[in-house]
Amino acid sequence: KQEVTQIPAALSVPEGENLVLNCSFTDSAIYNLQWFRQDPGKGLTSLLLIQSSQREQTSGRLNASLDKSSGRSTLYIAASQPGDSATYLCAVRKTGANNLFFGTGTRLTVIP
Amino acid sequence: KAGVTQTPRYLIKTRGQQVTLSCSPISGHRSVSWYQQTPGQGLQFLFEYFSETQRNKGNFPGRFSGRQFSNSRSEMNVSTLELGDSALYLCASSLGGRGSTEAFFGQGTRLTVV
């Protein structure tokens, strides 16, 4: 069974700092990996999708990398802002299925 | 382009009742998946519908069921509600090719069972 772990569970940083969120998964037979953010009580907003054949994806201040063989992904946020405060979730999609296996998330607080 | 729409946003039900939640996917998307989110268990997959057929199912009791209509809208039903069913229920829409496409989520339905 696919298990997804995110470390750290919570992170607090001052505004302007660069930061890295980590995601690891136990079964490397994934089709793709998706990063989301979730604001309190709200739905999930898709940030980045990385196909298993890709090494990284970038969108604005966000950069996600994927090392499928080692079962790891990182989400790099540059020049953090208070508006980045949210819970960040990674999810993997196995080959041959469309459902996502989610990590438990990292709660990020950016202090002005 | 409209996003994924879930209704209602909030529900309060009594133990033993049943409830139906609705999800309208992004236009052109044929796959709808449902997830339950609780503080203790995180996000867990319930089931996926594609072209009106259940294509995949998570590990939930038979009290949880769903269906999909010809316009791709989906409903999820929970019968004989239990306190532990209190959760945020999220639906995700995607184009539907197996393992190929990005999932987009709705705002969720917050179900409280009292």
Tab-separated table of C-alpha atoms in Angstrom:
chain	number	residue	atom	x	y	z
A	1	LYS	CA	0.000	0.000	0.000
A	2	GLN	CA	1.265	3.444	-0.921
A	3	GLU	CA	2.173	5.577	2.089
A	4	VAL	CA	3.011	9.257	1.772
A	5	THR	CA	4.838	11.176	4.473
A	6	GLN	CA	5.443	14.902	4.748
A	7	ILE	CA	8.070	16.508	6.906
A	8	PRO	CA	7.928	18.782	8.776
A	9	ALA	CA	4.338	18.730	10.005
A	10	ALA	CA	4.509	22.445	10.740
A	11	LEU	CA	6.894	25.210	9.793
A	12	SER	CA	7.069	28.854	10.777
A	13	VAL	CA	9.352	31.255	8.899
A	14	PRO	CA	9.834	35.027	8.646
A	15	GLU	CA	8.642	36.756	5.498
A	16	GLY	CA	11.152	36.742	2.643
A	17	GLU	CA	12.798	33.463	3.567
A	18	ASN	CA	13.228	30.634	1.066
A	19	LEU	CA	11.942	27.268	2.275
A	20	VAL	CA	11.688	23.607	1.327
A	21	LEU	CA	8.859	21.189	2.066
A	22	ASN	CA	9.498	17.469	1.841
A	23	CYS	CA	7.367	14.582	0.668
A	24	SER	CA	8.303	10.898	0.573
A	25	PHE	CA	6.404	7.897	-0.745
A	26	THR	CA	6.946	4.182	-0.294
A	27	ASP	CA	5.984	2.779	-3.705
A	28	SER	CA	7.991	4.224	-6.573
A	29	ALA	CA	5.526	2.932	-9.199
A	30	ILE	CA	3.828	6.288	-9.500
A	31	TYR	CA	2.410	7.955	-12.573
A	32	ASN	CA	2.636	11.490	-11.303
A	33	LEU	CA	2.788	13.615	-8.168
A	34	GLN	CA	0.753	16.694	-7.413
A	35	TRP	CA	1.292	19.466	-4.858
A	36	PHE	CA	-1.694	21.300	-3.389
A	37	ARG	CA	-2.314	24.063	-0.916
A	38	GLN	CA	-5.290	24.154	1.401
A	39	ASP	CA	-6.504	27.177	3.316
A	40	PRO	CA	-8.402	26.512	6.563
A	41	GLY	CA	-11.811	24.993	5.927
A	42	LYS	CA	-11.419	25.253	2.178
A	43	GLY	CA	-10.822	22.926	-0.734
A	44	LEU	CA	-7.497	22.092	-2.357
A	45	THR	CA	-5.798	24.323	-4.884
A	46	SER	CA	-3.507	22.566	-7.337
A	47	LEU	CA	-0.020	24.083	-7.407
A	48	LEU	CA	2.128	21.805	-9.534
A	49	LEU	CA	1.854	18.460	-11.285
A	50	ILE	CA	4.999	16.459	-12.043
A	51	GLN	CA	4.833	13.461	-14.337
A	52	SER	CA	6.973	10.475	-13.331
A	53	SER	CA	9.239	11.102	-16.329
A	54	GLN	CA	9.986	14.669	-15.212
A	55	ARG	CA	12.530	15.893	-12.690
A	56	GLU	CA	10.987	19.223	-11.827
A	57	GLN	CA	8.262	21.760	-12.522
A	58	THR	CA	8.206	25.472	-11.879
A	59	SER	CA	5.409	27.989	-11.446
A	60	GLY	CA	6.314	31.485	-10.339
A	61	ARG	CA	8.028	31.316	-6.955
A	62	LEU	CA	7.330	27.586	-6.653
A	63	ASN	CA	9.589	24.790	-7.818
A	64	ALA	CA	8.839	21.119	-7.276
A	65	SER	CA	11.314	18.325	-7.856
A	66	LEU	CA	10.784	14.598	-8.115
A	67	ASP	CA	13.201	11.722	-7.540
A	68	LYS	CA	11.063	8.689	-8.253
A	69	SER	CA	13.756	6.115	-7.572
A	70	SER	CA	14.294	7.357	-4.047
A	71	GLY	CA	10.605	8.087	-3.454
A	72	ARG	CA	11.017	11.786	-2.746
A	73	SER	CA	9.691	15.140	-3.834
A	74	THR	CA	10.417	18.625	-2.590
A	75	LEU	CA	8.506	21.862	-2.938
A	76	TYR	CA	10.697	24.934	-2.884
A	77	ILE	CA	9.065	28.295	-2.148
A	78	ALA	CA	11.174	31.350	-2.858
A	79	ALA	CA	10.839	34.688	-1.076
A	80	SER	CA	7.957	33.568	1.120
A	81	GLN	CA	5.031	35.926	1.762
A	82	PRO	CA	2.320	35.967	4.462
A	83	GLY	CA	-0.185	34.951	1.777
A	84	ASP	CA	1.716	31.668	1.401
A	85	SER	CA	0.489	30.628	4.859
A	86	ALA	CA	-1.545	27.464	4.352
A	87	THR	CA	-1.281	23.697	4.581
A	88	TYR	CA	0.664	22.131	1.734
A	89	LEU	CA	-0.208	18.611	0.648
A	90	CYS	CA	1.524	16.276	-1.726
A	91	ALA	CA	-0.311	13.434	-3.409
A	92	VAL	CA	0.817	10.610	-5.654
A	93	ARG	CA	-1.105	8.833	-8.361
A	94	LYS	CA	-0.192	5.223	-9.003
A	95	THR	CA	0.266	3.855	-12.473
A	96	GLY	CA	-3.035	2.501	-13.779
A	97	ALA	CA	-5.283	4.316	-11.321
A	98	ASN	CA	-6.711	7.787	-11.017
A	99	ASN	CA	-7.032	8.083	-7.245
A	100	LEU	CA	-4.563	10.084	-5.190
A	101	PHE	CA	-2.708	9.017	-2.065
A	102	PHE	CA	-2.188	12.034	0.150
A	103	GLY	CA	0.406	12.953	2.701
A	104	THR	CA	-0.627	14.456	6.027
A	105	GLY	CA	0.514	17.913	5.016
A	106	THR	CA	2.855	20.638	6.205
A	107	ARG	CA	1.250	23.627	7.898
A	108	LEU	CA	3.216	26.710	6.867
A	109	THR	CA	3.061	30.042	8.668
A	110	VAL	CA	4.899	33.018	7.179
A	111	ILE	CA	5.374	35.754	9.763
A	112	PRO	CA	5.248	39.364	8.489
B	1	LYS	CA	-14.222	28.497	-17.021
B	2	ALA	CA	-16.176	27.404	-13.964
B	3	GLY	CA	-14.401	25.290	-11.386
B	4	VAL	CA	-15.653	22.290	-9.469
B	5	THR	CA	-18.869	23.057	-7.631
B	6	GLN	CA	-19.985	21.214	-4.541
B	7	THR	CA	-23.323	21.657	-2.837
B	8	PRO	CA	-24.269	22.189	-0.153
B	9	ARG	CA	-21.282	23.792	1.565
B	10	TYR	CA	-22.449	22.903	5.059
B	11	LEU	CA	-24.754	20.234	6.454
B	12	ILE	CA	-25.823	19.235	9.944
B	13	LYS	CA	-27.473	15.851	10.287
B	14	THR	CA	-28.533	13.578	13.116
B	15	ARG	CA	-27.161	10.096	13.692
B	16	GLY	CA	-29.071	7.503	11.714
B	17	GLN	CA	-30.138	9.883	8.970
B	18	GLN	CA	-28.881	9.771	5.425
B	19	VAL	CA	-27.330	12.527	3.345
B	20	THR	CA	-26.671	13.252	-0.323
B	21	LEU	CA	-23.859	15.489	-1.512
B	22	SER	CA	-23.507	16.839	-5.028
B	23	CYS	CA	-20.514	17.613	-7.225
B	24	SER	CA	-20.481	19.292	-10.633
B	25	PRO	CA	-17.125	18.817	-12.381
B	26	ILE	CA	-15.327	21.193	-14.713
B	27	SER	CA	-16.934	21.207	-18.128
B	28	GLY	CA	-15.436	18.461	-20.270
B	29	HIS	CA	-14.118	16.463	-17.334
B	30	ARG	CA	-15.465	12.930	-17.166
B	31	SER	CA	-13.880	11.658	-13.976
B	32	VAL	CA	-15.142	12.564	-10.533
B	33	SER	CA	-13.473	11.280	-7.376
B	34	TRP	CA	-14.625	11.706	-3.790
B	35	TYR	CA	-12.430	12.080	-0.712
B	36	GLN	CA	-13.091	12.317	2.999
B	37	GLN	CA	-10.908	14.601	5.096
B	38	THR	CA	-10.760	14.311	8.889
B	39	PRO	CA	-8.187	15.635	11.375
B	40	GLY	CA	-7.270	12.111	12.438
B	41	GLN	CA	-7.106	10.284	9.099
B	42	GLY	CA	-6.276	13.070	6.695
B	43	LEU	CA	-7.519	12.762	3.114
B	44	GLN	CA	-8.830	9.343	2.170
B	45	PHE	CA	-10.139	8.180	-1.190
B	46	LEU	CA	-13.769	7.066	-1.306
B	47	PHE	CA	-14.484	6.239	-4.947
B	48	GLU	CA	-14.073	7.391	-8.531
B	49	TYR	CA	-16.665	7.576	-11.270
B	50	PHE	CA	-15.919	7.768	-14.969
B	51	SER	CA	-18.590	7.779	-17.681
B	52	GLU	CA	-21.294	6.851	-15.167
B	53	THR	CA	-19.372	3.797	-13.912
B	54	GLN	CA	-17.564	3.333	-10.643
B	55	ARG	CA	-13.988	2.722	-11.706
B	56	ASN	CA	-12.234	2.530	-8.368
B	57	LYS	CA	-13.196	2.275	-4.721
B	58	GLY	CA	-11.464	2.974	-1.439
B	59	ASN	CA	-11.782	1.127	1.831
B	60	PHE	CA	-15.055	2.491	3.181
B	61	PRO	CA	-18.183	0.627	4.348
B	62	GLY	CA	-21.139	0.077	2.051
B	63	ARG	CA	-23.023	2.937	3.737
B	64	PHE	CA	-21.011	5.181	1.417
B	65	SER	CA	-22.205	5.063	-2.156
B	66	GLY	CA	-22.222	7.253	-5.189
B	67	ARG	CA	-23.345	7.652	-8.729
B	68	GLN	CA	-22.602	9.701	-11.788
B	69	PHE	CA	-25.022	11.081	-14.312
B	70	SER	CA	-24.685	11.403	-18.073
B	71	ASN	CA	-23.623	15.060	-17.715
B	72	SER	CA	-20.761	13.885	-15.418
B	73	ARG	CA	-22.307	15.396	-12.293
B	74	SER	CA	-21.903	13.096	-9.344
B	75	GLU	CA	-23.672	12.502	-6.084
B	76	MET	CA	-22.436	10.800	-2.975
B	77	ASN	CA	-24.776	9.265	-0.428
B	78	VAL	CA	-24.099	8.252	3.130
B	79	SER	CA	-26.762	6.205	4.889
B	80	THR	CA	-27.252	5.547	8.599
B	81	LEU	CA	-24.957	8.383	9.588
B	82	GLU	CA	-22.522	7.927	12.457
B	83	LEU	CA	-20.732	10.572	14.504
B	84	GLY	CA	-17.479	9.488	12.890
B	85	ASP	CA	-18.796	10.481	9.465
B	86	SER	CA	-18.357	14.135	10.430
B	87	ALA	CA	-15.787	15.400	7.949
B	88	LEU	CA	-15.027	17.624	5.000
B	89	TYR	CA	-16.041	15.792	1.831
B	90	LEU	CA	-14.140	16.861	-1.248
B	91	CYS	CA	-14.687	15.982	-4.835
B	92	ALA	CA	-12.073	16.157	-7.541
B	93	SER	CA	-12.584	16.420	-11.263
B	94	SER	CA	-10.193	15.418	-14.004
B	95	LEU	CA	-10.293	14.671	-17.705
B	96	GLY	CA	-10.265	11.007	-16.835
B	97	GLY	CA	-7.538	9.299	-18.798
B	98	ARG	CA	-6.149	6.699	-16.426
B	99	GLY	CA	-3.321	8.071	-14.344
B	100	SER	CA	-2.747	10.907	-16.720
B	101	THR	CA	-4.330	14.124	-15.665
B	102	GLU	CA	-4.343	16.847	-13.076
B	103	ALA	CA	-7.063	16.782	-10.422
B	104	PHE	CA	-9.009	19.912	-9.515
B	105	PHE	CA	-10.912	20.070	-6.261
B	106	GLY	CA	-14.095	21.752	-5.153
B	107	GLN	CA	-14.504	23.750	-1.946
B	108	GLY	CA	-15.954	20.767	-0.150
B	109	THR	CA	-19.048	19.998	1.878
B	110	ARG	CA	-18.623	20.196	5.637
B	111	LEU	CA	-20.810	17.486	7.179
B	112	THR	CA	-21.476	17.527	10.904
B	113	VAL	CA	-23.290	14.585	12.470
B	114	VAL	CA	-24.821	15.231	15.890
